[in-house]
Amino acid sequence: MAKSKNHTTHNQSRKWHRNGIKKPRSHRYESLKGVDPKFLRNMRFAKKHNKKGLKKMQANNAKQAAHSSPTGWGLREEREARVRLRRGCWHVHEKQGGGFGLPGVPGSSLRPCLQKQPLYLTALHAALQWDSFPNKGLLTFRPK
């Protein structure tokens, strides 16, 4: 009788994971290994003395420095406009209409914060006070 089973993936997964399944390497910058040394030397000099490219790079760096801060939190105005919230509180989804949503009110909804990162409200939402909410008794989670 002839063999019926020719291939199986038994033990293959273990073998694949021995050295870890890695992401494919990026081909954006090709390796210069094995390239003619004379050509490489010339390329380095060309890069070094490229005045136009240097000016462009300096302009881009200046633009980035103007838009970022040392802390990496973006523009100062944006930082001041944001108010930090604790995890586990309710927050507004901008797509769901303005203001904190209330049960039974269409177009506004309450959703729990599920992200691990701290959540932020705009200054407009932060300006809303708890006392200005109608039907406070219906809400189970008090926003801080």
XYZ file of C-alpha atoms in Angstrom:
144
model
C 0.000 0.000 0.000
C 1.327 3.464 -0.915
C 1.966 6.217 1.598
C -0.960 8.634 1.731
C 0.380 11.395 3.976
C 3.223 13.387 2.473
C 3.419 16.583 4.575
C 2.609 17.685 8.090
C 3.223 20.828 10.129
C 4.028 18.849 13.263
C 6.786 20.572 15.332
C 7.135 23.363 12.758
C 5.629 26.018 15.018
C 8.102 25.148 17.776
C 10.981 25.437 15.313
C 9.709 28.802 14.018
C 9.489 30.199 17.549
C 12.937 28.996 18.664
C 14.608 32.141 17.377
C 11.402 34.136 17.512
C 9.161 35.170 14.653
C 10.644 38.479 13.551
C 9.222 41.270 11.439
C 10.593 41.410 7.911
C 13.528 43.778 7.522
C 12.825 47.170 5.970
C 14.206 47.628 2.467
C 14.026 51.414 2.610
C 17.757 51.908 3.062
C 19.616 49.270 1.136
C 22.818 47.950 2.662
C 26.052 49.304 1.182
C 27.980 46.143 2.040
C 30.116 44.965 -0.828
C 29.739 48.205 -2.809
C 32.768 49.650 -4.588
C 34.826 51.538 -1.925
C 35.810 54.262 -4.386
C 32.137 54.950 -5.092
C 31.282 54.976 -1.368
C 34.062 57.451 -0.623
C 32.840 59.743 -3.391
C 29.247 59.470 -2.098
C 30.321 60.526 1.392
C 32.131 63.595 0.049
C 29.095 64.477 -2.077
C 26.795 64.300 0.953
C 29.219 66.340 3.043
C 29.434 69.216 0.558
C 25.782 69.279 -0.542
C 24.893 72.921 0.302
C 21.307 72.840 -1.001
C 20.434 69.704 0.955
C 22.048 71.156 4.089
C 19.899 74.305 3.864
C 16.729 72.234 3.449
C 17.648 70.081 6.435
C 18.341 73.121 8.630
C 15.010 74.692 7.625
C 13.134 71.486 8.491
C 14.923 71.197 11.834
C 14.083 74.805 12.708
C 10.423 74.220 11.802
C 10.252 71.108 13.969
C 11.934 72.869 16.888
C 9.384 75.694 16.688
C 6.458 73.271 16.822
C 7.731 70.993 19.558
C 8.725 71.548 23.141
C 11.498 69.926 25.184
C 8.953 67.770 27.031
C 7.507 66.440 23.789
C 3.922 67.464 24.592
C 3.398 69.657 21.515
C 2.601 73.354 21.441
C 2.209 75.210 24.727
C -1.308 76.423 23.816
C -2.421 72.845 23.177
C -0.922 71.699 26.477
C -2.731 74.403 28.430
C -6.022 73.648 26.687
C -5.966 70.012 27.759
C -7.079 68.894 31.198
C -5.962 65.571 32.547
C -8.554 63.071 33.759
C -8.173 60.099 36.037
C -8.636 56.605 34.654
C -12.009 54.996 35.215
C -14.034 58.167 34.762
C -16.396 58.941 31.916
C -15.350 61.091 29.000
C -16.996 62.660 25.978
C -16.539 61.351 22.474
C -16.450 64.352 20.158
C -18.366 62.434 17.452
C -21.282 61.841 19.826
C -22.309 65.494 20.192
C -21.222 68.136 22.683
C -21.330 68.023 26.445
C -21.498 65.075 28.808
C -24.139 62.614 27.644
C -27.122 61.724 29.763
C -29.163 58.515 29.737
C -32.167 58.801 27.446
C -30.846 61.868 25.620
C -30.221 61.061 21.940
C -26.983 62.240 20.349
C -25.013 62.188 23.587
C -23.607 59.129 25.245
C -21.429 58.148 28.152
C -18.683 55.654 27.520
C -16.143 54.350 30.009
C -12.476 55.186 29.565
C -10.901 51.980 28.343
C -7.548 53.270 27.142
C -4.468 52.790 29.303
C -3.106 56.235 28.479
C -4.409 59.273 30.391
C -7.400 60.836 28.693
C -7.860 64.499 27.957
C -10.824 66.806 27.599
C -10.752 70.063 25.725
C -10.936 73.271 27.732
C -14.569 73.653 26.630
C -15.620 70.356 28.208
C -13.528 71.028 31.294
C -15.371 74.323 31.777
C -18.620 72.420 32.384
C -19.348 72.127 36.071
C -21.014 69.187 37.800
C -23.691 71.502 39.248
C -24.862 72.563 35.780
C -25.932 68.989 34.885
C -29.656 68.237 34.770
C -30.799 64.872 36.182
C -27.697 64.356 38.313
C -29.374 61.456 40.079
C -29.409 59.410 36.863
C -25.618 59.463 36.572
C -23.808 56.783 38.491
C -20.273 57.987 37.831
C -19.387 61.470 39.013
C -16.918 63.209 36.626
C -13.880 64.699 38.334
